[in-house]
Short mmCIF file of C-alpha atoms in Angstrom, two decimals:
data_model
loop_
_atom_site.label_atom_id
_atom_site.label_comp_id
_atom_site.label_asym_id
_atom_site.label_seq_id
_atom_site.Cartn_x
_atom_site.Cartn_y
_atom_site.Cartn_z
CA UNK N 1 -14.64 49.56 42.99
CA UNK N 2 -12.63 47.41 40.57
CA UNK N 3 -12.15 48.86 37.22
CA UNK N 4 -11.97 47.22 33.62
CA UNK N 5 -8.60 46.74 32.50
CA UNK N 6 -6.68 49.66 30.48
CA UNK N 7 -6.64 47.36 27.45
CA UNK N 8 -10.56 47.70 27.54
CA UNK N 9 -10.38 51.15 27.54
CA UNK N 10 -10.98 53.04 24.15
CA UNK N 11 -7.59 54.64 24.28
CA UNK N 12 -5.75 51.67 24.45
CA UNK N 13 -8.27 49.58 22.53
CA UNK N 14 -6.92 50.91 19.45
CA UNK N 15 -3.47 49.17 20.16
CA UNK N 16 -4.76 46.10 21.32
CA UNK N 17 -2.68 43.62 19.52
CA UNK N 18 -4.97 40.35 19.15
CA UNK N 19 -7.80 40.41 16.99
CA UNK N 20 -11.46 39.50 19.15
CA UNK N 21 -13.67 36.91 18.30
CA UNK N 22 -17.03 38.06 16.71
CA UNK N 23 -18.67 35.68 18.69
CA UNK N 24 -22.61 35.84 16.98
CA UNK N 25 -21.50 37.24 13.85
CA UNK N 26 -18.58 35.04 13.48
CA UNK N 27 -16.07 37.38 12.91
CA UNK N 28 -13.14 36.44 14.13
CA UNK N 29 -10.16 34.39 12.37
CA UNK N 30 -7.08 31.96 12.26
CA UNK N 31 -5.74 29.16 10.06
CA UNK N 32 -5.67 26.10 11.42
CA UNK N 33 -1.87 25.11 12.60
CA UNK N 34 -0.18 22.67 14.44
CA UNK N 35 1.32 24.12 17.84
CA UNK N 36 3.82 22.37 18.97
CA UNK N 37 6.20 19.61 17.84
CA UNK N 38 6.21 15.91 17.88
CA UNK N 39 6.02 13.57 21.29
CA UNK N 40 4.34 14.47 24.30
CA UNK N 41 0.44 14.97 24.53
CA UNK N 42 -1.62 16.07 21.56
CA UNK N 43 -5.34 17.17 21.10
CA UNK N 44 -7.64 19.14 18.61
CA UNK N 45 -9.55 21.87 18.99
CA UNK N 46 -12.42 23.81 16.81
CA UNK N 47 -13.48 26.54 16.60
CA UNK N 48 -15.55 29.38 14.28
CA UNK N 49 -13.68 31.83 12.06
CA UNK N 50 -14.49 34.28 9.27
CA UNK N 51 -11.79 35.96 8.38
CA UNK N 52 -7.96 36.44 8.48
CA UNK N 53 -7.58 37.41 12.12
CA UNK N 54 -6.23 35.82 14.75
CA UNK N 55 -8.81 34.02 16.96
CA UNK N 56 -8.30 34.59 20.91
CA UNK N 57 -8.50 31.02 21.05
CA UNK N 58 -5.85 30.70 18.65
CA UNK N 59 -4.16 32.98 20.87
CA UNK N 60 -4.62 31.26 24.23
CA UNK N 61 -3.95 27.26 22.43
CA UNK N 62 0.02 29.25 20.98
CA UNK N 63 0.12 30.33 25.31
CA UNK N 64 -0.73 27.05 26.17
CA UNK N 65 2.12 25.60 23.91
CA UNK N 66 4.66 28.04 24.75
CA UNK N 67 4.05 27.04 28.78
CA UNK N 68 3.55 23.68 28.06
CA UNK N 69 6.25 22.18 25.65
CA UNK N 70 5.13 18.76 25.96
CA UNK N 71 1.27 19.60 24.87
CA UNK N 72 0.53 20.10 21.27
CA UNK N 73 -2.91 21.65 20.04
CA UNK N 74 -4.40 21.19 16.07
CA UNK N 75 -6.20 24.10 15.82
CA UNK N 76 -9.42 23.78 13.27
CA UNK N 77 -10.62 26.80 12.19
CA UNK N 78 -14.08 26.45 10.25
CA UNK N 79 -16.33 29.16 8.31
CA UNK N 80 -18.73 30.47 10.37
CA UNK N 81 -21.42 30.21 8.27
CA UNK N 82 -21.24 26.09 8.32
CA UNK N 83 -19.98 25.21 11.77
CA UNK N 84 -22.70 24.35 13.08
CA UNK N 85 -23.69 21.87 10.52
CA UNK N 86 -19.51 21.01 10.24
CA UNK N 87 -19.39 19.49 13.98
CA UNK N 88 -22.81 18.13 13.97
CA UNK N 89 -21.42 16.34 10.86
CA UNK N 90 -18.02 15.73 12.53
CA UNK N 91 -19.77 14.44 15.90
CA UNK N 92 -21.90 11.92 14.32
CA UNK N 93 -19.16 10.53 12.11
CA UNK N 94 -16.78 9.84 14.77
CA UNK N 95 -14.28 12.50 13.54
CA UNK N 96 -15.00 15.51 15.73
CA UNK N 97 -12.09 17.72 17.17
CA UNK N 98 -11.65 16.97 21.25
CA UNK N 99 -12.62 19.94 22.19
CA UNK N 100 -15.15 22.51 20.18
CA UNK N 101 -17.05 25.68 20.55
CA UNK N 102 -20.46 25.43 20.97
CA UNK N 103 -22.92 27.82 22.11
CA UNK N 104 -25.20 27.65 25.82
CA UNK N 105 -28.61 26.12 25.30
CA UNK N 106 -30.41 25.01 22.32
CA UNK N 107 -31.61 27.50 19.71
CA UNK N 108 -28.28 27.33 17.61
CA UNK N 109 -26.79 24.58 15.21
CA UNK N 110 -24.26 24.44 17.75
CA UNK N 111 -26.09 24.69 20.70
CA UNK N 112 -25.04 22.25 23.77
CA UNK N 113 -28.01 21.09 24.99
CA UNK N 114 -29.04 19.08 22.26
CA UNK N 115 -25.48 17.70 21.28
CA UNK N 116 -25.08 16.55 24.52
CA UNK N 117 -28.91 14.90 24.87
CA UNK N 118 -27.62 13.32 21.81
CA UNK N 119 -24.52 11.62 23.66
CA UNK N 120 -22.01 13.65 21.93
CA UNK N 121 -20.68 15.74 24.47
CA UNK N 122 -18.65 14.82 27.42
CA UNK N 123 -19.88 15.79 30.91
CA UNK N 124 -17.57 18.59 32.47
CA UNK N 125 -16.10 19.21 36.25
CA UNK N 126 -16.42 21.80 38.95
CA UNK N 127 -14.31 24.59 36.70
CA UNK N 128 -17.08 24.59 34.28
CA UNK N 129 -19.95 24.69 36.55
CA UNK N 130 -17.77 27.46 38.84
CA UNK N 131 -18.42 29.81 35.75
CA UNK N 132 -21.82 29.67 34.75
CA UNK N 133 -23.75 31.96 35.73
CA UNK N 134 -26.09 32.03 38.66
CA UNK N 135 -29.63 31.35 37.16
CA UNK N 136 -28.64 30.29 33.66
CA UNK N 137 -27.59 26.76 34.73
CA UNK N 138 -30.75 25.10 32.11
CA UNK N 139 -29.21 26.16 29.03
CA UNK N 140 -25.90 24.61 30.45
CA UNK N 141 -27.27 21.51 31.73
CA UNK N 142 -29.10 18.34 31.26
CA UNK N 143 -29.16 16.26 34.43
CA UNK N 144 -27.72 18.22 36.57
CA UNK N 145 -24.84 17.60 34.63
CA UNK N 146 -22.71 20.97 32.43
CA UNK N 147 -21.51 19.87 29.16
CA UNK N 148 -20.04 23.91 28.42
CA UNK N 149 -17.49 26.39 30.00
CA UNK N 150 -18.29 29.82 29.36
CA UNK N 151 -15.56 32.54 28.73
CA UNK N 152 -17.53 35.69 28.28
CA UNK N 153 -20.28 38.52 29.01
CA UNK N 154 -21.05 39.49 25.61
CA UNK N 155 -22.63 42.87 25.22
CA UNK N 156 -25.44 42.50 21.85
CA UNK N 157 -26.08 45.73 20.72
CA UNK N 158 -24.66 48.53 18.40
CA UNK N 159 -20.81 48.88 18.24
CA UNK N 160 -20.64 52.47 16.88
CA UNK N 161 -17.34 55.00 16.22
CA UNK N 162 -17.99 57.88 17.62
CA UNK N 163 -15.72 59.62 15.56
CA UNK N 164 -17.29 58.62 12.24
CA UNK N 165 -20.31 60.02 13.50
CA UNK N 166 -18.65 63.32 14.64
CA UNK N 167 -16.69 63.77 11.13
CA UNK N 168 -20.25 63.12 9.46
CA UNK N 169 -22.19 65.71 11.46
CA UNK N 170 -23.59 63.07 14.21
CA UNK N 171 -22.66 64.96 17.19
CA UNK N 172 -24.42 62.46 19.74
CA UNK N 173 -25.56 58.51 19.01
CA UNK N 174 -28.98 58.71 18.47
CA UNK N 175 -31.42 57.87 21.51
CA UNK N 176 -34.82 57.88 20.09
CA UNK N 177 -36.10 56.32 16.50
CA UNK N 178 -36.87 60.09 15.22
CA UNK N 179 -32.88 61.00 15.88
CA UNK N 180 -31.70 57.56 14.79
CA UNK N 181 -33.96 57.62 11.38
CA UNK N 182 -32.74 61.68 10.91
CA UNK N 183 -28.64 60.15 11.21
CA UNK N 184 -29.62 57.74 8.71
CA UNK N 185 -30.53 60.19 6.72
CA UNK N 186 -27.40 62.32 7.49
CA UNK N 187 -25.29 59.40 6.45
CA UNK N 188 -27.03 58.44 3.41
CA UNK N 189 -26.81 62.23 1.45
CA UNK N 190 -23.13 62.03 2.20
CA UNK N 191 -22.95 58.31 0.42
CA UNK N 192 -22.86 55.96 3.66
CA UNK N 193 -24.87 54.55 6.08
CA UNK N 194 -25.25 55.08 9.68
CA UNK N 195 -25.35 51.11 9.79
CA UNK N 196 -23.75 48.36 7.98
CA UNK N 197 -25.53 45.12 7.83
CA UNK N 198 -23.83 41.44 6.30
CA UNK N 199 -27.12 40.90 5.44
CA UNK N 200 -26.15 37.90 3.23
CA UNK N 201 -24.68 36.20 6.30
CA UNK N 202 -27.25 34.63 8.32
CA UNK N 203 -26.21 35.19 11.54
CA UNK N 204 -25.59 39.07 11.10
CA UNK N 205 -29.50 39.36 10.36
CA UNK N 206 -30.60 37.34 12.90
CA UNK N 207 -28.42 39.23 15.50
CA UNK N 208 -29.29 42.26 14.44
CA UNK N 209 -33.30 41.58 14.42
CA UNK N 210 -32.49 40.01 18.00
CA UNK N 211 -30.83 43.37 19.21
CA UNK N 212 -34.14 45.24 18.15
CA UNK N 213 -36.09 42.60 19.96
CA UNK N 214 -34.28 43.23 23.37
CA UNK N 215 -36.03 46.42 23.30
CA UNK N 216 -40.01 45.46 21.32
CA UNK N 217 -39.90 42.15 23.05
CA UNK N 218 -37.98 41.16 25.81
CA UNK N 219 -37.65 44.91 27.87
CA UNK N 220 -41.67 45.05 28.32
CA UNK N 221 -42.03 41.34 28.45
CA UNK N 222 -38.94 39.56 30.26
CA UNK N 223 -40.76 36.08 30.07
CA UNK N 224 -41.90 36.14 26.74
CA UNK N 225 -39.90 33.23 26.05
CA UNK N 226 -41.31 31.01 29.08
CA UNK N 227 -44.74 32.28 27.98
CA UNK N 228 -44.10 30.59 24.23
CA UNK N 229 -43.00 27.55 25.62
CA UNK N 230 -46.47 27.43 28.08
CA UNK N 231 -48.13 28.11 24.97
CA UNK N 232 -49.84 31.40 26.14
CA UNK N 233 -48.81 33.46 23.33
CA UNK N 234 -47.07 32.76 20.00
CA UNK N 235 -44.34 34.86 17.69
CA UNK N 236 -47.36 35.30 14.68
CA UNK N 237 -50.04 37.18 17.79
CA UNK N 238 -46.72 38.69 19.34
CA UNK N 239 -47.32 42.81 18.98
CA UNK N 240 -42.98 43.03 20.11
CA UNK N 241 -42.40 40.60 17.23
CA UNK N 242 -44.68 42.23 15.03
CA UNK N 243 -43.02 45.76 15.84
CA UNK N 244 -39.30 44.38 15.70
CA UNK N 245 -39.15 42.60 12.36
CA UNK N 246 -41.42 46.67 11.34
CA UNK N 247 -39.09 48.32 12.71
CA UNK N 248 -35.98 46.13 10.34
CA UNK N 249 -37.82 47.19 7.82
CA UNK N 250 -38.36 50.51 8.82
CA UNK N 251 -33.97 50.47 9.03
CA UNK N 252 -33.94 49.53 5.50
CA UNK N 253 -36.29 51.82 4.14
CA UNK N 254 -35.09 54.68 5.94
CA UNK N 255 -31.64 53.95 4.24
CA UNK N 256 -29.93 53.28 7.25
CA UNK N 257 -28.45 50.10 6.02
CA UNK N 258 -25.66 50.51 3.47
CA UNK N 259 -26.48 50.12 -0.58
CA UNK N 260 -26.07 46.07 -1.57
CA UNK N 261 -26.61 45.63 2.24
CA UNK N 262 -28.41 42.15 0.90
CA UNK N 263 -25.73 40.75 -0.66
CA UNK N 264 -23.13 42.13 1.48
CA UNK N 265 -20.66 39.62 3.93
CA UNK N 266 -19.21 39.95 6.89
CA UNK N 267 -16.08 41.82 5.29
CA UNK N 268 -19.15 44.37 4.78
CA UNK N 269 -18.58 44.82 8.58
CA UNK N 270 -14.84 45.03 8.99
CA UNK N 271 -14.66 47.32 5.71
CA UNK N 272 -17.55 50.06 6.47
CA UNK N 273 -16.26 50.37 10.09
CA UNK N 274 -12.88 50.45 9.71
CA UNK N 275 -12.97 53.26 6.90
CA UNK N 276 -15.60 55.33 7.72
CA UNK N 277 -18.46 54.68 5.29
CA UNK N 278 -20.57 53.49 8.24
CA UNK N 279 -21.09 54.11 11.78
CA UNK N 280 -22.60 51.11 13.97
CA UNK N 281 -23.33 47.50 13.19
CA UNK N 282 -25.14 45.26 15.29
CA UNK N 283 -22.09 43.10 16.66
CA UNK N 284 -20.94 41.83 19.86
CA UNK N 285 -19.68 44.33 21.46
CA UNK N 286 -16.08 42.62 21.75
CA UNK N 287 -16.04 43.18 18.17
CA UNK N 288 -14.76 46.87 18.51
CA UNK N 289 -11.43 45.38 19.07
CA UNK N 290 -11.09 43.63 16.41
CA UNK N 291 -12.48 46.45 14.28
CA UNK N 292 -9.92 48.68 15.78
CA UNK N 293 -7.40 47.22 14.32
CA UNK N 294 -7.93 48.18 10.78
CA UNK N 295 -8.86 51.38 11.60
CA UNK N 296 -7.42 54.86 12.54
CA UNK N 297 -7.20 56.13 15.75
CA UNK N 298 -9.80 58.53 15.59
CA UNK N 299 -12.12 56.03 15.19
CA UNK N 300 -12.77 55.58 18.73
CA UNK N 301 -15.29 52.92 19.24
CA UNK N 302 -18.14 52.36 21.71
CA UNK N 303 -21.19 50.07 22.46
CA UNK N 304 -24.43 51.88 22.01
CA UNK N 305 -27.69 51.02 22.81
CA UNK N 306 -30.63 50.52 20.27
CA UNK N 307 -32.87 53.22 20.75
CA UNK N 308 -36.28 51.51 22.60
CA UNK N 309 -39.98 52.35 20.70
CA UNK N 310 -41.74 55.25 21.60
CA UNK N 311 -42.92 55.32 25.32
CA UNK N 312 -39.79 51.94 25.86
CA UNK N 313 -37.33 51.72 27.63
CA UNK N 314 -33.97 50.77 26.98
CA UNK N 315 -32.85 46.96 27.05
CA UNK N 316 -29.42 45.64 25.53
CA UNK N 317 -28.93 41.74 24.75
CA UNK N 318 -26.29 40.42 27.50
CA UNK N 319 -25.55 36.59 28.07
CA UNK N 320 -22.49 34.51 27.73
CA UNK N 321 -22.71 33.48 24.17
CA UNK N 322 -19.97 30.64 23.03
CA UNK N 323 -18.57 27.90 25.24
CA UNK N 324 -16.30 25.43 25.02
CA UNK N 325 -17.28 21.53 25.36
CA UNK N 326 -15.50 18.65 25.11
CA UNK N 327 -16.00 15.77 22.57
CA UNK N 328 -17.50 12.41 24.07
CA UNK N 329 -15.42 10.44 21.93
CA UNK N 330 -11.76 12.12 22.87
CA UNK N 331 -9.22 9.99 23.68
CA UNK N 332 -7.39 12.53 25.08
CA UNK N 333 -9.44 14.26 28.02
CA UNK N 334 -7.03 14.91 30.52
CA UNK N 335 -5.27 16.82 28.70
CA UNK N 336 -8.00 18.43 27.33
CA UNK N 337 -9.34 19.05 31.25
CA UNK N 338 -6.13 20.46 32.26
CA UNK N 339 -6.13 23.07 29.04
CA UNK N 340 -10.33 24.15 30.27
CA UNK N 341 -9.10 24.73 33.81
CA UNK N 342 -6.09 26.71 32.56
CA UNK N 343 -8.35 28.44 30.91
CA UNK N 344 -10.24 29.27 34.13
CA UNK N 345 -7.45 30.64 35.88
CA UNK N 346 -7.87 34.36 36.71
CA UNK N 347 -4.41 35.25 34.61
CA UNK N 348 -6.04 33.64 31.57
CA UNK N 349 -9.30 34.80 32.06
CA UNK N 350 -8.06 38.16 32.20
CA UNK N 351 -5.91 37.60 28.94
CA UNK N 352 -9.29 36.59 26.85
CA UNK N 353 -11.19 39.57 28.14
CA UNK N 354 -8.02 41.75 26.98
CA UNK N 355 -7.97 40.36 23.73
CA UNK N 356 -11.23 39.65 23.25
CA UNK N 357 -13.12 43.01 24.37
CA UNK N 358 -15.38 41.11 25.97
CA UNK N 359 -16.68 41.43 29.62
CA UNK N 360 -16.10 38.79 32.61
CA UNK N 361 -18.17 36.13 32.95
CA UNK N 362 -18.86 37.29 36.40
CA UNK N 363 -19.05 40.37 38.92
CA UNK N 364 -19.14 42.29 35.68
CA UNK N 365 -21.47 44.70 37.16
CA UNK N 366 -19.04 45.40 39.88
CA UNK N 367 -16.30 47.00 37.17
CA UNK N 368 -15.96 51.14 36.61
CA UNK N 369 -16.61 51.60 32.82
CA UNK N 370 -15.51 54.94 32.97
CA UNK N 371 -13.36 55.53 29.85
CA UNK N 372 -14.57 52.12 28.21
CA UNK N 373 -15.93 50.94 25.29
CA UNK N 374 -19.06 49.95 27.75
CA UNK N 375 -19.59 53.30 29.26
CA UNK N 376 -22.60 54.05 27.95
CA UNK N 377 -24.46 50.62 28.36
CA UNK N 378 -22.96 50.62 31.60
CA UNK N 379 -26.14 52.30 33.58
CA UNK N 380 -27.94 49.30 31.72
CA UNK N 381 -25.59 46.62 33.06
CA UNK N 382 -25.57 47.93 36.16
CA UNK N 383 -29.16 47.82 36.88
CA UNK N 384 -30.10 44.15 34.94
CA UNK N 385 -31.78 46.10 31.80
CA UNK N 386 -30.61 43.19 29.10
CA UNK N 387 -32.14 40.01 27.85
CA UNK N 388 -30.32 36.45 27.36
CA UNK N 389 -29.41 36.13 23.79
CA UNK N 390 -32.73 34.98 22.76
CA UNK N 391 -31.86 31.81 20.39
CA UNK N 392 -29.93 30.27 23.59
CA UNK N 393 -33.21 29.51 25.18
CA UNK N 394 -35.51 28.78 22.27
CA UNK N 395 -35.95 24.99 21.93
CA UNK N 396 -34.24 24.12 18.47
CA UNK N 397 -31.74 25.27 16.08
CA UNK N 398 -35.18 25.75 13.37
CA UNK N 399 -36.25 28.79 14.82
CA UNK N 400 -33.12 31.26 14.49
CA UNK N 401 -32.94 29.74 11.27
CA UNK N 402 -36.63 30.50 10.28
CA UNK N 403 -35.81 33.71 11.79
CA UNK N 404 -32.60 34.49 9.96
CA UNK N 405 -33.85 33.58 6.29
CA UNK N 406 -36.61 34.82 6.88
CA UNK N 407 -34.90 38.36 7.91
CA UNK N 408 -33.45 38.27 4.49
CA UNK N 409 -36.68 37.07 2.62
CA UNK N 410 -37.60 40.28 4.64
CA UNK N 411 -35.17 42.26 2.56
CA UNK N 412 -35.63 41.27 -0.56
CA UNK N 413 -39.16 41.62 -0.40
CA UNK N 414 -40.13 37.83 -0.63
CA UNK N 415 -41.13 37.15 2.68
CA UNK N 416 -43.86 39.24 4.38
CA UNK N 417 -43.93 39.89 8.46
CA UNK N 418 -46.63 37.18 9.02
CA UNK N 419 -44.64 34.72 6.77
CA UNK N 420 -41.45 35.12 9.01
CA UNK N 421 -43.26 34.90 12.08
CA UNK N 422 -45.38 31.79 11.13
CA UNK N 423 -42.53 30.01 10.20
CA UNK N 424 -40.99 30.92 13.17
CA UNK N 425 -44.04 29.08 15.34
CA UNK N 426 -43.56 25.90 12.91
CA UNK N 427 -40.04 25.30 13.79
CA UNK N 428 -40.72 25.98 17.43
CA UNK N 429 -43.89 23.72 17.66
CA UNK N 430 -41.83 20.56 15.17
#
């Protein structure tokens, strides 16, 4: 059986030397530079950033450079919190980077589906198509056509440290509400949190009110989605939907979110994880590199699964969640082509998933996670217990948006459940 590289594995996941991209929270960083020198081929590329740490992509456009002296790459680096609206922006005004990240499907501000409906994206080869995953092709195509090359199986549920937990008295991660809501508790009478939520950012609350839908939603009802879009049932008369956004509630009462959790950023994240005030966060599971990084070695991080309702079953989020496209307008896409299919190649491939934390694209389910961040959401991957990122498939970018403000209306006590949930149903049905 193939096994995940050592650089996956926690040991040596503590010394990886590349920061990871926080691919739904947006946590991952670069300035933008200029690779390269003058003459020869040049193109741009965007991409989403948060903080001060390297990208991976910033990582793989330097490679690129440094085996291609005649190619030079502007790298764009933009907030995560405005991209999407930056390249919409950018792509309608004729001054969008060749090549940008976007995200499979259509639920997101950057989704691909409706950028490239709108002419903006540039149709892409047999690479792209190679990648994408056997019976995801719709939220990668319009026409039979792929407009996005996927890098990644991203894991969505809790990144925890284990040894956090074990200094505060947490001997094992919680697997049922009662023992989650007790470590909460644990956590809060020694002044932390067992989980640390950005919950002024956005995209923090909607992942983490996703996560809990994997397991209210999407484990006892797999087609929930397909049934919304037939019109059979709605998010307002959805019990799961009803439950998940109770049960975020339920996480903030309960005190499992850290103190000024609703004004808190992403460096909320990055600073509770790193030093110990806080155990998990609901971040992509590559994250835990990243995270790493600024913290000691006895950290030793892990992917955990959100403990299911009473009577559930467990179900983890797991879909590739950013792609790359390329820009309709580019005057430069062969060169742009010949970077995507570079990226493609096994050696690179294998050089994102090292410095990225994240899983392959494909045959992940084939890998030994013994010793890995993954190994205990492994018997989950292994037998198909996760849900597609739900926003990839919803039908526009106004429902995760209804969904995250509402999440923090949610928090600060001016939105109700039913006002979330309704809002929800107006952006889907607009």
């Amino acid at each position: 059986m193939p096994t995940v590289h050592a650089s996956t594995s926690r040991r040596a996941l503590i010394a990886a030397p590349i920061a990871a991209a926080l691919v739904l929270t947006g946590c991952s960083g670069s300035s933008g530079t200029d690779n390269g020198s003058g003459g020869g081929t040049k193109f741009t590329f965007t991409f989403a950033t948060s903080n001060n740490l390297e990208s991976p992509y910033q990582t793989l456009a330097d490679s690129y450079v440094e085996s291609h002296p005649d190619v030079t790459i502007q790298t764009n680096p933009v907030p995560n919190d405005r991209y999407g609206e930056t390249i919409r922006t950018q792509l309608q005004g004729g001054n969008a980077s060749d090549l940008i990240q976007t995200t499979p499907g259509s639920g997101d501000a950057r989704g691909l589906i409706p950028l490239a409906e709108a002419g903006f994206l540039e149709p892409l080869g047999d690479t792209a198509k190679s990648l994408v995953l056997e019976g995801s092709e719709s939220v990668y195509e319009v026409d039979g056509k792929v407009y996005g090359q996927p890098l990644d199986f991203t894991v969505g549920a809790l990144v925890a440290s284990r040894g956090t937990a074990t200094q505060k008295g947490i001997t094992d991660f919680p697997k049922t509400m009662d023992e989650l809501t007790a470590a909460c508790g644990t956590m809060a009478e020694q002044g932390g949190s067992l989980m640390v939520l950005a919950g002024a950012a956005g995209p923090n609350v909607g992942l983490t009110i996703q996560g809990i839908s994997a397991t209210r939603v999407y484990g006892p009802t797999p087609d929930w989605n397909q049934q919304r879009a037939d019109g059979t049932t709605t998010f307002a008369g959805s019990q799961g939907w009803k439950d998940t956004l109770q049960t975020f509630l339920d996480l903030n009462e309960a005190k499992c979110f850290q103190p000024g959790a609703v004004g808190a950023g992403f460096d909320a994240i990055t600073n509770g994880l790193a030093q110990g005030t806080s155990v998990a966060s609901f971040i992509p599971s590559g994250a835990a590199v990243e995270i790493s990084r600024a913290a000691p070695k006895e950290a030793d991080f892990a992917v955990e699964p959100f403990p299911a309702a009473d009577g559930g079953e467990a179900v983890v989020l797991g879909s590739s969640n950013y792609t790359l496209s390329m820009n309709a307008a580019s005057e430069q896409k062969e060169a742009v082509t010949a970077f995507m299919d570079w990226l493609a190649e096994p050696a690179q491939q294998q050089k994102y998933y090292e410095i990225s934390g994240e899983l392959p694209v494909s045959n992940f389910d084939q890998l030994d996670f013994t010793g890995t961040i993954y190994e205990d959401v492994a018997p989950l991957l292994k037998e198909q217990a996760y849900a597609p990122l739900p926003n990839n498939i919803w039908p526009n970018p106004s429902v995760y948006d209804a969904l995250q403000t509402g999440g923090q209306g949610l928090l600060t006590g001016q939105k109700s459940i039913d006002d979330v949930l309704k809002a929800m149903d107006a952006a889907w049905d607009s």
